[in-house]
Structure formats: structure tokens, C-alpha cells
Coordinates of C-alpha atoms in Angstrom, one line a residue:
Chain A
X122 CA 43.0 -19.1 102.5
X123 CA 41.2 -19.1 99.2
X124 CA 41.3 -15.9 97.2
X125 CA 39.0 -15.7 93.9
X126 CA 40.0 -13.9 91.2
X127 CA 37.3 -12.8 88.9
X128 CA 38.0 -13.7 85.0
X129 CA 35.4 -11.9 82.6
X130 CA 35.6 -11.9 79.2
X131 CA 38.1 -9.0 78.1
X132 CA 39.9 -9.3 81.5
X133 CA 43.5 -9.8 81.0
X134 CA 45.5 -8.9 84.3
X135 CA 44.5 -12.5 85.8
X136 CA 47.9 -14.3 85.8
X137 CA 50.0 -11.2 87.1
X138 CA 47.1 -11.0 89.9
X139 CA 47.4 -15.1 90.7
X140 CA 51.3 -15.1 90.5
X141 CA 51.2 -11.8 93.0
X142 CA 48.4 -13.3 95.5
X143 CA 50.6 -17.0 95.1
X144 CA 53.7 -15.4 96.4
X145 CA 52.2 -15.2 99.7
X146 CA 52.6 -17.6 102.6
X147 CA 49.1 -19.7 103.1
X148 CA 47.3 -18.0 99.9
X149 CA 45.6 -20.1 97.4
X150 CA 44.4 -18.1 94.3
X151 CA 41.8 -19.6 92.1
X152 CA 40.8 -18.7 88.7
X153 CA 36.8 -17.7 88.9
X154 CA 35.0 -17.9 85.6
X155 CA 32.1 -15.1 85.1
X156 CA 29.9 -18.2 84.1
X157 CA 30.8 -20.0 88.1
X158 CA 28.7 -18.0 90.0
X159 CA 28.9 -20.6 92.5
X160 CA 32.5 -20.7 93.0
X161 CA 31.9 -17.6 95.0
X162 CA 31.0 -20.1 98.1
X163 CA 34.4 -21.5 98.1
X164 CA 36.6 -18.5 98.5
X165 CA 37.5 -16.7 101.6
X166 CA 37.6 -13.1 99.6
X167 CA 37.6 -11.8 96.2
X168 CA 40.3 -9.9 93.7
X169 CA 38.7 -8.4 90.6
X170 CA 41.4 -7.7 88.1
X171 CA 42.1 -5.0 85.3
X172 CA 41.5 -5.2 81.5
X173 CA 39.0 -4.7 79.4
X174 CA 35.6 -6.7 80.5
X175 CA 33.3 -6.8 77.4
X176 CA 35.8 -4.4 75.1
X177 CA 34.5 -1.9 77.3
X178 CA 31.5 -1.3 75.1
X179 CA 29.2 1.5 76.7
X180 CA 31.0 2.2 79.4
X181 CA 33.6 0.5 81.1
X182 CA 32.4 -2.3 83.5
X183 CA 29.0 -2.0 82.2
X184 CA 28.6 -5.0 80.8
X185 CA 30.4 -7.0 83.9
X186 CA 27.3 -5.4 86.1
X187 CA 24.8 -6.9 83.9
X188 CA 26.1 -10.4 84.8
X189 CA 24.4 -13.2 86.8
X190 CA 28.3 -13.5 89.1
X191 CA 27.5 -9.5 89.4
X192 CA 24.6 -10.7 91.9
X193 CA 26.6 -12.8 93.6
X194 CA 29.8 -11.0 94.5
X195 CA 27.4 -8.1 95.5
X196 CA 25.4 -11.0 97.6
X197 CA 28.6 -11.5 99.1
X198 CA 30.4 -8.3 99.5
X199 CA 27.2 -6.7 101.4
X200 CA 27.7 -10.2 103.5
X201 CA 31.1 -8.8 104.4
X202 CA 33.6 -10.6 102.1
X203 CA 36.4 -8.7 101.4
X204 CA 36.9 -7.7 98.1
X205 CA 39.3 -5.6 95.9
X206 CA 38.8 -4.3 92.1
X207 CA 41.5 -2.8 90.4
X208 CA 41.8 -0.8 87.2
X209 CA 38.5 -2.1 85.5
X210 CA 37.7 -4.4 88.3
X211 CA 37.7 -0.5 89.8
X212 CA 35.1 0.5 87.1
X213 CA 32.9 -2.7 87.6
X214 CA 32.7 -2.0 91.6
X215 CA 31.4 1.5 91.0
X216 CA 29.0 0.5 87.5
X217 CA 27.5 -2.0 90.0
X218 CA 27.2 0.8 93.2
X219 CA 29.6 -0.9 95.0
X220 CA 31.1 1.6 95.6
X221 CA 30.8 5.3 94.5
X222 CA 31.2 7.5 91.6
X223 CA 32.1 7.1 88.4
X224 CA 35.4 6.3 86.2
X225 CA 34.9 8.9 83.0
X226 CA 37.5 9.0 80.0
X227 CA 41.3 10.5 81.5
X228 CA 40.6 14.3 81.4
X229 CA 43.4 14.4 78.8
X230 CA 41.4 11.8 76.8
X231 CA 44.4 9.9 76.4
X232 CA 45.4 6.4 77.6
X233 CA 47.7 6.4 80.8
X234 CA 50.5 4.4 81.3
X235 CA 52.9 5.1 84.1
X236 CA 54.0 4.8 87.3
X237 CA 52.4 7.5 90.2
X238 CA 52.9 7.9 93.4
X239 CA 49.6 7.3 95.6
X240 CA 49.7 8.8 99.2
X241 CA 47.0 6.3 101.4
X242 CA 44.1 8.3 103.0
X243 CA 43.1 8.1 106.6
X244 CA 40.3 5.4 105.8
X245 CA 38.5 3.2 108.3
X246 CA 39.3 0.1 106.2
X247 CA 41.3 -3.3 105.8
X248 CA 44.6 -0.1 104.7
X249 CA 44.4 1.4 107.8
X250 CA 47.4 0.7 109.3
X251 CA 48.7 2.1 105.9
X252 CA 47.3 5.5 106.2
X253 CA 50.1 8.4 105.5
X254 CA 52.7 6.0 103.8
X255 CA 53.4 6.8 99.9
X256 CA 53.6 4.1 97.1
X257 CA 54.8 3.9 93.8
X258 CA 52.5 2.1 92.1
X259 CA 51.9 1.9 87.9
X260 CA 48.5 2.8 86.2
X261 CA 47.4 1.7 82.9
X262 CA 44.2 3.1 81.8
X263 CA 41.7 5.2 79.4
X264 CA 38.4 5.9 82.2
X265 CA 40.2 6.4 85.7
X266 CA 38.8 9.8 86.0
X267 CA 37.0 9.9 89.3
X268 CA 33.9 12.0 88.8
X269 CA 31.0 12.3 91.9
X270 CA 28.8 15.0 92.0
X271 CA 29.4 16.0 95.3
X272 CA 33.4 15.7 95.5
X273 CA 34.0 16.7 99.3
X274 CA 31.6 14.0 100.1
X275 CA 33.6 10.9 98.6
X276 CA 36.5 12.0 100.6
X277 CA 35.5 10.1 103.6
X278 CA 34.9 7.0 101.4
X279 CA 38.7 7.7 99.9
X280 CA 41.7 5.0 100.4
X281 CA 43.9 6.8 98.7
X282 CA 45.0 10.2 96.6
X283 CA 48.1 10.7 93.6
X284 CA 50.1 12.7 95.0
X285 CA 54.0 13.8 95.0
X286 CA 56.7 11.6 95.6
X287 CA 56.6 13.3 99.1
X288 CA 53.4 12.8 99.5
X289 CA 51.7 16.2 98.8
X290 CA 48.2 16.3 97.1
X291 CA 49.1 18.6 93.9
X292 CA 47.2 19.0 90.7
X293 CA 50.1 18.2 88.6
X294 CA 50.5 15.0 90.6
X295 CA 46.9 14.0 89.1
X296 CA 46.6 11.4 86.0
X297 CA 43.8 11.6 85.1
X298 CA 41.3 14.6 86.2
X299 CA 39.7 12.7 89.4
X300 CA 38.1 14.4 91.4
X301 CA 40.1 15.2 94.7
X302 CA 43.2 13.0 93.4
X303 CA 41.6 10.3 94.2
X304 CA 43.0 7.1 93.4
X305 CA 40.6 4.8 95.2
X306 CA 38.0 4.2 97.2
X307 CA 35.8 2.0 99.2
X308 CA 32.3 1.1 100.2
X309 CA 30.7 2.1 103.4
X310 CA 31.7 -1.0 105.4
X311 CA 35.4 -0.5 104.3
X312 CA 35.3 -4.0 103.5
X313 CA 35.5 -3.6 99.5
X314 CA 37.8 -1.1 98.0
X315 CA 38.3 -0.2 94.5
X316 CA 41.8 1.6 93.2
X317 CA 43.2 2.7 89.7
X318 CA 47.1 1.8 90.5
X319 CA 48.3 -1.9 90.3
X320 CA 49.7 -3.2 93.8
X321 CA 49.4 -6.8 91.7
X322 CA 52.4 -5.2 89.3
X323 CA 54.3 -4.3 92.1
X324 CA 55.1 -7.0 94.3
X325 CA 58.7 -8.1 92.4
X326 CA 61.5 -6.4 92.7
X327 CA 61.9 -7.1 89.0
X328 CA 58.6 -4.6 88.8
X329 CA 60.4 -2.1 89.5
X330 CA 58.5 -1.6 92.7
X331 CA 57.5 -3.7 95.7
X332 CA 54.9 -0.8 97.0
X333 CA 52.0 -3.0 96.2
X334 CA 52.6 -6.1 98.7
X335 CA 51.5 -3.9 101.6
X336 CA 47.9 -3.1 99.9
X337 CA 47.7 -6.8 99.2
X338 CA 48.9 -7.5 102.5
X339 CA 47.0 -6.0 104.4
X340 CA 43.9 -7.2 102.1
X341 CA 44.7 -10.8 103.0
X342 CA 45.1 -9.6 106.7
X343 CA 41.5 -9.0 106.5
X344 CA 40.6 -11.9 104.8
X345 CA 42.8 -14.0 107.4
X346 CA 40.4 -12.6 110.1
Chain B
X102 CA -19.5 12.9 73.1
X103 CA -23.7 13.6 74.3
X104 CA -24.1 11.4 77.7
X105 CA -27.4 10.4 77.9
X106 CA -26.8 7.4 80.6
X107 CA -24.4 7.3 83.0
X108 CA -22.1 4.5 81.1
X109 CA -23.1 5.2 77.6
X110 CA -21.7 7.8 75.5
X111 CA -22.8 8.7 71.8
X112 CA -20.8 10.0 69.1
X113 CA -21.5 10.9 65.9
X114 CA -21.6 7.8 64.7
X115 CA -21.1 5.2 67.2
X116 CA -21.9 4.3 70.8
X117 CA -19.8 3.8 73.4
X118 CA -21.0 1.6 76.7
X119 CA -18.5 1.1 79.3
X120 CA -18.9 -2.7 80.5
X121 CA -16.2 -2.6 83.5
X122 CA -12.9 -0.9 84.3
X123 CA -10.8 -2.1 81.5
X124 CA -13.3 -2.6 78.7
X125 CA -16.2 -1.0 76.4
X126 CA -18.8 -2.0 74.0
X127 CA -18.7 0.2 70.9
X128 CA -21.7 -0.1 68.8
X129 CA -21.1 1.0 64.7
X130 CA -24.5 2.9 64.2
X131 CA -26.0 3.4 60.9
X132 CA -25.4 7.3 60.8
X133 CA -23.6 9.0 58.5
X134 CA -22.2 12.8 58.6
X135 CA -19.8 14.9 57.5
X136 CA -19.0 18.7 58.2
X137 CA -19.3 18.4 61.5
X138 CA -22.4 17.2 61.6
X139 CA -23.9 19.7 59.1
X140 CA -24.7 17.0 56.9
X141 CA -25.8 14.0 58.2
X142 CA -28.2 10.5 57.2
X143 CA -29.1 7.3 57.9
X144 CA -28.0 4.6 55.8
X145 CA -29.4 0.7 56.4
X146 CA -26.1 -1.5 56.9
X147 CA -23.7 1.6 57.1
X148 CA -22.9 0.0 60.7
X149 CA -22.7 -3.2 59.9
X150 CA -20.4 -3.2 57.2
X151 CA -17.7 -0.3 59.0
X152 CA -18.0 -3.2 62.2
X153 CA -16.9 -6.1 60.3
X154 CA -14.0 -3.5 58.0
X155 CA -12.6 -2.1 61.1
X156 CA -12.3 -6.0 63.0
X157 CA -11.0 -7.3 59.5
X158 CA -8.5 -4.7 59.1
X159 CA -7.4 -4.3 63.1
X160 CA -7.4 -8.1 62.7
X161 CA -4.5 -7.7 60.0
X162 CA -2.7 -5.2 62.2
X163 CA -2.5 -7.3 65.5
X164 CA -0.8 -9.7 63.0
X165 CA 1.5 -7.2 61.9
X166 CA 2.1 -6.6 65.3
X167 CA 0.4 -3.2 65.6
X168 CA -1.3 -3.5 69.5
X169 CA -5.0 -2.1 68.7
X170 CA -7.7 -1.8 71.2
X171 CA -9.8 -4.7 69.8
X172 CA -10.6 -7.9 72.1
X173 CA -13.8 -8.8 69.7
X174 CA -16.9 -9.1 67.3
X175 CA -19.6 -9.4 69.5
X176 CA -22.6 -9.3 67.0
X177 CA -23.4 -7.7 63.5
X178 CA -22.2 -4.5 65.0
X179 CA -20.2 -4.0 67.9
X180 CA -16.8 -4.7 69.1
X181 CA -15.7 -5.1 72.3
X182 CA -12.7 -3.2 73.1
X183 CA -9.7 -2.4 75.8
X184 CA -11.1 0.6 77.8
X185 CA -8.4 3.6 76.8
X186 CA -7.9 7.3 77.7
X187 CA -8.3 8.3 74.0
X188 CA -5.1 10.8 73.0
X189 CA -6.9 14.3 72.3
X190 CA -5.2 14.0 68.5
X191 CA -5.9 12.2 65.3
X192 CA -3.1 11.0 63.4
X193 CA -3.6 11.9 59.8
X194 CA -1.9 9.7 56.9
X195 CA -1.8 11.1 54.0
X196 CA -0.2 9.1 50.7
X197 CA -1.8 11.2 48.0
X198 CA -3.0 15.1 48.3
X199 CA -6.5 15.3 48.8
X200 CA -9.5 16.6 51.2
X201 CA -8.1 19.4 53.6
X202 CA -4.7 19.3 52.8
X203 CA -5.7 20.6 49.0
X204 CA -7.8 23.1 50.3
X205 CA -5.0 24.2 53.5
X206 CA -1.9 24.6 50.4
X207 CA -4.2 25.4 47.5
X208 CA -2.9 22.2 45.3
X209 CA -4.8 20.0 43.2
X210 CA -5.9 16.7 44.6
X211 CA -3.8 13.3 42.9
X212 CA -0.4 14.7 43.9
X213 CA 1.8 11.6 45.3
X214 CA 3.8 12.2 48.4
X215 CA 7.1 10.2 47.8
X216 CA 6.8 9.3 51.2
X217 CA 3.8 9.3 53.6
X218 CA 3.0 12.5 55.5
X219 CA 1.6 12.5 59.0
X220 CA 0.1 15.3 60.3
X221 CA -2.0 15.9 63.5
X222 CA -5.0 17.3 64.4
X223 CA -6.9 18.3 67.9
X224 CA -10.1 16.6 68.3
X225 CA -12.2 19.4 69.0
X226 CA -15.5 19.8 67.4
X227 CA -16.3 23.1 68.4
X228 CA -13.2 24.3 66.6
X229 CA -13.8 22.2 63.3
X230 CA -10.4 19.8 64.5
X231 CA -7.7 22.3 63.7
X232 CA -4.4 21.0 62.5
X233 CA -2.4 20.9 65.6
X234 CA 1.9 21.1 65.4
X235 CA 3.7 19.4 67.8
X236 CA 5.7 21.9 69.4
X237 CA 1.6 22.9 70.0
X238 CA 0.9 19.4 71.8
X239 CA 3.5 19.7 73.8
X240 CA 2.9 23.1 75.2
X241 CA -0.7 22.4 75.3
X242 CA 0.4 19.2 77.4
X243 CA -1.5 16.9 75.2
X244 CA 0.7 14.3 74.6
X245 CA 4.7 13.6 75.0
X246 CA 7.7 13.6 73.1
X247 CA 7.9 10.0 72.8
X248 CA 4.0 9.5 73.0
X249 CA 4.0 11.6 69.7
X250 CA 6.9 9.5 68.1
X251 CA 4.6 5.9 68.9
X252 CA 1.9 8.3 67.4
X253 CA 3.5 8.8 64.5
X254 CA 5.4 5.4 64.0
X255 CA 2.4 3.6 64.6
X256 CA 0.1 5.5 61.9
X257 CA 3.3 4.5 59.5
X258 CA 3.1 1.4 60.4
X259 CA -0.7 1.4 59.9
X260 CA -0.1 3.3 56.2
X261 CA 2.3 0.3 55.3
X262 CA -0.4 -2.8 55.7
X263 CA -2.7 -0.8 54.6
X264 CA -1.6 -0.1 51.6
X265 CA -0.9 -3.8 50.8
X266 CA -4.0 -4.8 51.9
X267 CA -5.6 -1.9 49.1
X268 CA -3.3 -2.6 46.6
X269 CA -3.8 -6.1 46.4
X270 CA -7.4 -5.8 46.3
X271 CA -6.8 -3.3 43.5
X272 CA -7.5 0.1 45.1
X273 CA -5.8 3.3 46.2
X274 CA -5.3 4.3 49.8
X275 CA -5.4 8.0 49.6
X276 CA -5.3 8.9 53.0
X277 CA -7.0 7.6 56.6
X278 CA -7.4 8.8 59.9
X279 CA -6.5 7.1 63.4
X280 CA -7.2 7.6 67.3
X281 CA -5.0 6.3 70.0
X282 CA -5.4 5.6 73.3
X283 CA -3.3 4.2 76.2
X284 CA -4.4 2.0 78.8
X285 CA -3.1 2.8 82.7
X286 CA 0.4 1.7 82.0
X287 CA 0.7 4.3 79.7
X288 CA 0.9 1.4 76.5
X289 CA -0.4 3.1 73.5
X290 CA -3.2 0.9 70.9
X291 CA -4.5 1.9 67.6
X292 CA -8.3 2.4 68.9
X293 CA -11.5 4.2 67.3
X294 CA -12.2 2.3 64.1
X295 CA -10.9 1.9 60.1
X296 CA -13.7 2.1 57.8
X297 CA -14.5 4.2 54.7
X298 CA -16.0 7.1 56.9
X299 CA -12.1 7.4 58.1
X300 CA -10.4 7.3 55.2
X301 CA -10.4 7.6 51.4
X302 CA -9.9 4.9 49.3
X303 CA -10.0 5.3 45.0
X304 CA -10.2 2.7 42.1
X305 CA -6.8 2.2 41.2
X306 CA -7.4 2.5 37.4
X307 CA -10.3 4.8 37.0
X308 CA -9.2 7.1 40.6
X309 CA -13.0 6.6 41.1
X310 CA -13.6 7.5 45.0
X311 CA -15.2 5.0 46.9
X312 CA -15.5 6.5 50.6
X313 CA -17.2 8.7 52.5
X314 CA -16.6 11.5 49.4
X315 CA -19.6 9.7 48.2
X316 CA -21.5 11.2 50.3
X317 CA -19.7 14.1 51.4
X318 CA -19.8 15.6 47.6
X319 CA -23.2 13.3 46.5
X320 CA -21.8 11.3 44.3
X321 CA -24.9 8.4 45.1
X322 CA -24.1 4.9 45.7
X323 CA -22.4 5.1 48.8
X324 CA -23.5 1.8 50.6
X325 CA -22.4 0.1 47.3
X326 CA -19.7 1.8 47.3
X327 CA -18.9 0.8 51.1
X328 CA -20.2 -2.8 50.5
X329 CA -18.1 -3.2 47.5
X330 CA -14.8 -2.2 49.3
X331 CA -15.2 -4.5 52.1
X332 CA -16.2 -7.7 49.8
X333 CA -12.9 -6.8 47.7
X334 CA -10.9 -6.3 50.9
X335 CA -12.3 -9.7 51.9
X336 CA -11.7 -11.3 48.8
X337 CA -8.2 -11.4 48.3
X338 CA -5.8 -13.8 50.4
X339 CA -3.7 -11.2 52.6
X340 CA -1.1 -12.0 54.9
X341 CA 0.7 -9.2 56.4
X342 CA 4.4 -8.1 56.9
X343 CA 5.2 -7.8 60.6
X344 CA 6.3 -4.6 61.5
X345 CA 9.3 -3.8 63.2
X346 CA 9.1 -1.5 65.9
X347 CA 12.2 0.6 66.3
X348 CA 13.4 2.3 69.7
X349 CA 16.4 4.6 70.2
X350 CA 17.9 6.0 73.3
X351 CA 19.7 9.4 73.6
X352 CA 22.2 9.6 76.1
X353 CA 24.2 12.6 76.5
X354 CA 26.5 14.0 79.3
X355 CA 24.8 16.1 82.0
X356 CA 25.7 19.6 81.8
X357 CA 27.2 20.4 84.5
X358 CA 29.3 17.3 83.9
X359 CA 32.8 17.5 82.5
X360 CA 33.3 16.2 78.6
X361 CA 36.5 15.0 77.8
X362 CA 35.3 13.6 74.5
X363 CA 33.8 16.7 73.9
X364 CA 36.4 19.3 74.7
X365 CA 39.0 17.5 72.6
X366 CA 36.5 17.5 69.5
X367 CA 35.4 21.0 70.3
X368 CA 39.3 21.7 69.8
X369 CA 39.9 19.1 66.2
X370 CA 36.8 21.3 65.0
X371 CA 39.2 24.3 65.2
X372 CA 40.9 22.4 62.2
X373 CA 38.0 22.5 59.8
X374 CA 37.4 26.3 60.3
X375 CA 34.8 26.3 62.9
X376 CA 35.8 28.4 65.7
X377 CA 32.8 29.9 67.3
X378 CA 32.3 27.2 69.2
X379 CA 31.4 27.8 73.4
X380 CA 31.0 23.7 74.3
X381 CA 30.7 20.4 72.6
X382 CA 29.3 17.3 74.1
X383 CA 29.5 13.8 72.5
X384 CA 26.9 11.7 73.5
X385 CA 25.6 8.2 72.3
X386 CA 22.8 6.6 70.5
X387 CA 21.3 2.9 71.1
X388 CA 19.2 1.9 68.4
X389 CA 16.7 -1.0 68.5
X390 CA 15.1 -2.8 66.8
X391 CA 11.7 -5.6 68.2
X392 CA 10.6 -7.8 65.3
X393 CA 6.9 -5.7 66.3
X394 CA 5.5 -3.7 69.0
X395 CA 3.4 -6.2 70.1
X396 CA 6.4 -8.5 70.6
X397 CA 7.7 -6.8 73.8
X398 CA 4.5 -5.5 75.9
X399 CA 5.3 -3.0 78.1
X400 CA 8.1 -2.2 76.4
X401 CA 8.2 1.3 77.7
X402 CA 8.8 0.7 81.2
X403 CA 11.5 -2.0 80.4
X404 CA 13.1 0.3 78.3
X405 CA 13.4 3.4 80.2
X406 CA 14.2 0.9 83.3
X407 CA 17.5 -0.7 81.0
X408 CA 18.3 3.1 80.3
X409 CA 18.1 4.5 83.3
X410 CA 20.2 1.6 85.4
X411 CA 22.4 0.1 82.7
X412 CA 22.3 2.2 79.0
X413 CA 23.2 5.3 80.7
X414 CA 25.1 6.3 84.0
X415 CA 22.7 8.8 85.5
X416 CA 25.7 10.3 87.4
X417 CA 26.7 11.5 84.6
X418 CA 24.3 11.0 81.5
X419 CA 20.7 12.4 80.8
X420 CA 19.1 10.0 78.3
X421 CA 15.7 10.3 76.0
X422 CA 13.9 7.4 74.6
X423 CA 12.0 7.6 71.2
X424 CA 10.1 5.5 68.9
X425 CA 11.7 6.1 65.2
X426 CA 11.3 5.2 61.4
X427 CA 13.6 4.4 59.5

């Protein structure tokens, strides 16, 4: 099973993404270029990593949207490919409409670098069979501030909230301001999902956590199917 | 404007016949007036000569870049032109005090601005064309925001080849006087005419006028006078300086939109004394700049289209365009 992982310029999480997806049985990362919109054809689903596309001039993941591969993956997300964006891969899903909402600067206005704990939502999606289980998963960003104008309505959309280490859904177990606690979210087909925390930095036990094998898991479960 | 058929209208001094859906004839007539139409003559050739200024000098603009509502010369005089919804306002230039303004602020005419002023004026007959503000055009819904800053760019612009094309030919442009009009996409062009009915021009050296003041204040001559500006106008080799045509766009955070930028300066601002403060936003500001106008046609609708789904998030962003001078 070929997995693509999306390299734009600015990216820089693509070789912990490749080494995370390689230490699964069957799984063949490959290294997509923003300038091989053609690639696309050859893959069985699509990782878009974290960093900084385009030095994150306007807004973060602007730029990537403007892209000629931007038509493609949304070509082949809406054809049902599974996909998954993290950290700025995050912010491009929702700049393009992939999904909804909007990553604003951290409400503290600083950068964020830590691990959280992330309590999966009931979600009609490829983490289903996660829903209820709490990770601890590490964030590393400026814009993951979650903003939608009408909050209650991304709930349904939501794969996942910070929460306690128990699992609660507290304010003070919020990062960055989102709205909700939400940590991710996917589109309406459940088929793409986009989420702030890292599962690709925790899959080693050398991470310091292993948490994120089972999001990635169960991403290549629906890939596999 | 008098109808007298069905697709012609006269003005004061020139004829308008609307051919088809997108275009018109104008037709320079011979008249003269001024106050209104208190004073008014006939002068052999008056038409003639305005025709072939106005196409020599629009001519020079469209190379600039300027967009104006000239296709072409059809005969000794008239033009055939882009059919427009003319803007209810002039655009007044002024580079040196004289005419109305003098009178309005009670200075003597020759004062030099240090930099152009543009003022506007309703085009209204009945009321003598009162100066109009444009806080007044926009309540009077008479043009918009940006409409008013293509307006004004474009009659600086204008001002800027102009007064090449003058000074090289060894004259003074005082002040002139534009229309605009925009076409169904909403594109503005320099329309109406440039002649020495709508502006003044002076000797360099001597400050002798050599416009429509001639007449206005009988100083004789004035044919000469009109004849004499266009043969100088056309005697000098003139190439003119493209203009660039700048665009910004405002984006700023909705309102009822959170601000983290903002609330953290709101709080630094604390540190230089200022404490009064109930919000601060921080927005951004994309500046452009097109080699000319007329290098990206239908600019407008590209623009606000590249705001709207790429410049700014409109989850979260308002944004304003407008056309800007430097």
C-alpha cells in the first residue's frame, strides 16, 4: 500500500512522517513533490505533514491552497481517498475547505510546544473504533486555534478534543483557545481528517509516547480497504 | 442634455448619437460657452481642432496606460467612442490656483500647489456644478469608495502626462477637468473630451492664457489661441511614461471575531502610556502595484475575487480594496 506524503516548500515534518508510516507492515511511503501533481495517481491515500509551507506568509496554508497539487488532492479526496493533514497540513485542509474552520494565531499568541492529552470524539470516520480512548500526543505550533463561527455546529465534524489526562474536556486542558477543545476534525465523508497533535512523533517508544500508532493505524485500515 | 431624436443627445457643445449597445458617435460642434451657457458663440473650426486635441492627447494616455473611452477619429470631428454610464462628477486637477478655486478661498490666481489637488464636482447645471465632498457622494450614492479612489488616481495619472506633454511643448497646465464613465462591468475610462474648453493652459514664460479664459474674460484671439496650442502640442516628439496603477487590499479581523494579535498589543500599548484603550485589531495591508491600468483589464473583479478566496479568510477577515497614489 502506497501512502503519499505531501512535501511543500517550508514543510519539514516529512522524514519523521516516512520513518513512522515505514514502520508499518505492507506500507510504502513515498515522498510527493508539490510540483508532481501526478504522483497523486499512484498512491493508495495521502499524509500531509506539519511545518511551515510557504513561511507561512498570509496565513498559514494559504499559499499551499493556491497550488496546482491543491486541485488534485482535492480531486481526489472528494473521490474518496483517504487523507490526513497534520499541524499545517491541518491548516492547508481547512485554507482549501477541506475541511472546516479556521486555525487563528494560539489565543496566548505564543508558540506551543508540548505534549497534550487528546480524548477521540464519537466521529463517524476511519477513528471510530477509537472513539473514548485518550492519547498523549505532542503539539508544536503558532495558528492551532480552532475558530468556526457557529462552534456547536463543528462538533459533529470533531475527531477529537484536548482534554485531561482522564479524559475530561476542561478549559485548562485547552492549548490554544479552539473553539470547543477541539483538536481535529474531518470533512463530511469522514474520509479526510485534519488534527493539531503529532501521532507521526509518537509511534517510538523512544518518543516518549506510542499513542499515535493507533490514529495512523487505523488511517491505514482505511486505506487497506 | 436636450433630446431632440430618440438616439441623439445635445450638449452644450457636442453631440452625442448612440450607434449600438456598446458604442456612440460624439460630434465636437463649433459652439463655445461659458457660465452656464450665459455666454455663448460660434466659432469656425472650434470643433475641429478640440476633436483632433482630445484623440491626440487620449491617444497619449492609452499609451500611458490610462483606459479612455476612445475606439476612433472618424472624420474632421467626431470620435467614436465606448458607450459608458457617465459618473455624475467631474474630477477637477488643479496644479496652480486659478478660476473657482480663487474666487471659493479668496487667493490670488499663480499660487503653485506642491502637489496636485483634486477636487470634485456634481454635474448639475441647474445648480451651477457645486463642489461636491466625498463623504457627499457617498451619501448621495453617486459613486463608491473605491470608484472615487480610480477617480481620483486616474485624474493623477491624467495630471502626470499631461503635464509632460505641456511642458515639453513649452506651456503651463494650470488646471483641467475630466468625466468618467464605466462600461457594464463596472471598468472605469477617462471619457468626455481634453481640449482647451476643459482646461487651462498658460505660456510658460509670459503666464499668457491660452484657453477658454480667452473667451470667457474677452481677451480676442481665441481660435488662434486654440489652433496654436494644438500645432505646439503636435509639434514636439512625445513619448509618454507608463503609469503604474497601484491597488491595496485592507483586510482586517471581523468583529465579532477574536484578535489575538490585537489583545496582546492592546496590552504592550499599556507600556507607552496609552491606557484608554476598549479593543485593538491588527489587520493587514497587500499592496500592488500593475505596470498600468490598462495592463490587467478587469482588474476589479479579479481582484476582489483573489481577496475574497485567497488574500483574506472571510471566516474571519473583512477586507476593502482601493486604488492608491503613492
Amino acid at each position: 500500500m502506497k501512502i503519499g506524503v505531501i512535501r511543500f516548500p517550508g514543510t519539514n515534518n516529512e522524514h519523521e512522517t516516512m520513518r513512522a508510516l515505514d514502520s508499518f507492515e505492507g506500507v510504502q511511503p513515498t515522498l510527493i513533490e508539490h510540483y508532481q501533481p501526478e504522483r497523486l495517481d499512484d498512491v493508495d491515500g495521502l499524509y500531509i505533514p506539519g511545518g511551515f509551507s510557504y513561511g507561512d506568509v498570509l496565513r498559514a496554508g494559504a499559499i499551499a491552497k493556491t497550488t496546482p497539487i491543491m486541485k488534485e488532492i482535492i480531486k481526489a479526496v472528494s473521490g474518496g481517498m483517504p487523507a490526513i493533514g497534520i499541524c499545517n497540513g491541518f491548516q492547508i485542509l481547512t485554507e482549501a475547505g477541506l475541511v472546516k474552520g479556521v486555525l487563528m494565531p494560539n489565543r496566548s499568541t505564543r508558540f506551543v510546544c508540548k505534549f497534550v492529552n487528546i480524548k477521540i470524539s464519537e466521529n463517524e470516520t476511519y477513528l471510530n473504533n477509537l472513539a473514548g480512548r485518550v492519547m498523549r500526543l505532542p503539539i508544536a505550533h503558532f495558528e492551532g486555534n480552532l475558530w468556526y463561527p457557529q462552534p456547536e455546529s463543528l462538533k459533529r465534524n470533531a475527531i477529537a478534543q484536548y482534554s485531561s489526562n482522564t479524559g475530561e474536556i476542561v478549559p485548562e486542558a485547552n492549548p490554544n483557545g479552539s473553539v470547543e477543545n477541539i483538536a481535529g476534525l474531518a470533512n463530511e465523508k469522514g474520509t479526510a481528517i485534519g488534527m493539531m497533535p503529532h501521532p507521526e512523533r509518537a509511534v517510538f517508544k523512544y518518543q516518549g509516547s506510542t499513542d499515535g500508532r493507533a490514529i495512523i493505524g487505523a488511517f491505514l485500515e482505511e486505506v487497506k480497504c | 442634455m436636450i433630446s431632440t431624436q430618440p438616439n441623439l443627445y445635445s450638449g452644450k457643445v457636442k453631440t452625442v448619437e448612440i450607434v449600438d449597445e456598446e458604442t456612440v458617435m460624439i460630434h465636437f460642434r463649433d459652439d463655445i460657452t461659458a457660465g452656464d451657457g450665459a455666454k455663448r458663440d460660434s466659432l469656425a473650426n472650434k470643433g475641429k481642432i478640440n476633436c483632433e486635441m482630445t484623440v491626440m492627447i487620449f491617444n497619449h494616455l492609452e499609451k500611458a496606460g490610462i483606459p479612455t473611452h476612445l475606439i476612433k477619429k472618424v472624420d474632421g470631428q467626431k470620435i467614436l467612442a465606448k458607450k459608458l454610464q457617465i459618473l455624475p462628477v467631474e474630477v477637477v486637477v488643479r496644479n496652480i490656483a486659478a478660476g473657482s478655486f480663487c474666487r471659493r478661498y479668496g487667493i490670488e490666481e499663480g499660487r503653485n500647489f506642491e502637489k496636485p489637488l483634486v477636487e470634485f464636482f456634481l454635474k448639475d447645471d441647474e445648480l451651477h456644478d457645486p463642489l461636491i465632498s466625498k463623504n457627499a457622494i457617498f451619501a448621495l450614492g453617486l459613486a463608491t469608495p473605491l470608484e472615487v479612489s480610480v477617480m481620483e488616481s486616474m485624474a493623477l495619472r491624467v495630471n502626470r502626462v499631461m503635464n509632460d506633454l505641456f511642458s515639453k511643448a513649452g506651456m503651463l497646465l494650470v488646471d483641467f477637468k475630466i468625466e468618467i464613465g464605466k462600461d457594464a462591468n463596472g471598468d472605469l475610462y477617462l471619457a468626455d473630451e481634453l481640449s482647451p474648453d476643459s482646461m487651462r493652459v498658460w505660456e510658460q514664460d509670459t503666464k499668457e492664457k491660452l484657453d477658454k479664459d480667452r473667451f470667457r474674460k474677452d481677451l480676442g484671439n481665441v481660435i488662434e489661441s486654440y489652433q496654436t496650442i494644438l500645432e505646439r502640442l503636435q509639434g514636439i516628439d512625445f513619448v509618454p511614461e507608463p503609469q503604474a496603477f497601484k491597488v491595496k487590499v485592507i483586510i482586517n479581523p471581523k468583529k465579532d471575531v477574536p484578535n489575538p494579535a490585537g489583545e496582546v498589543v492592546k496590552r504592550s500599548l499599556v507600556n507607552f502610556g496609552i491606557e484608554g484603550l476598549a479593543s485593538v485589531s491588527v489587520g493587514k495591508t497587500i499592496s500592488t502595484t500593475f505596470e498600468t491600468e490598462l495592463a490587467e483589464p478587469k482588474w476589479q473583479e479579479k481582484i476582489r475575487k483573489a481577496a475574497h478566496e485567497f488574500l483574506s479568510n472571510p471566516l474571519i477577515e473583512d477586507f476593502s480594496i482601493e486604488v492608491f497614489e503613492e
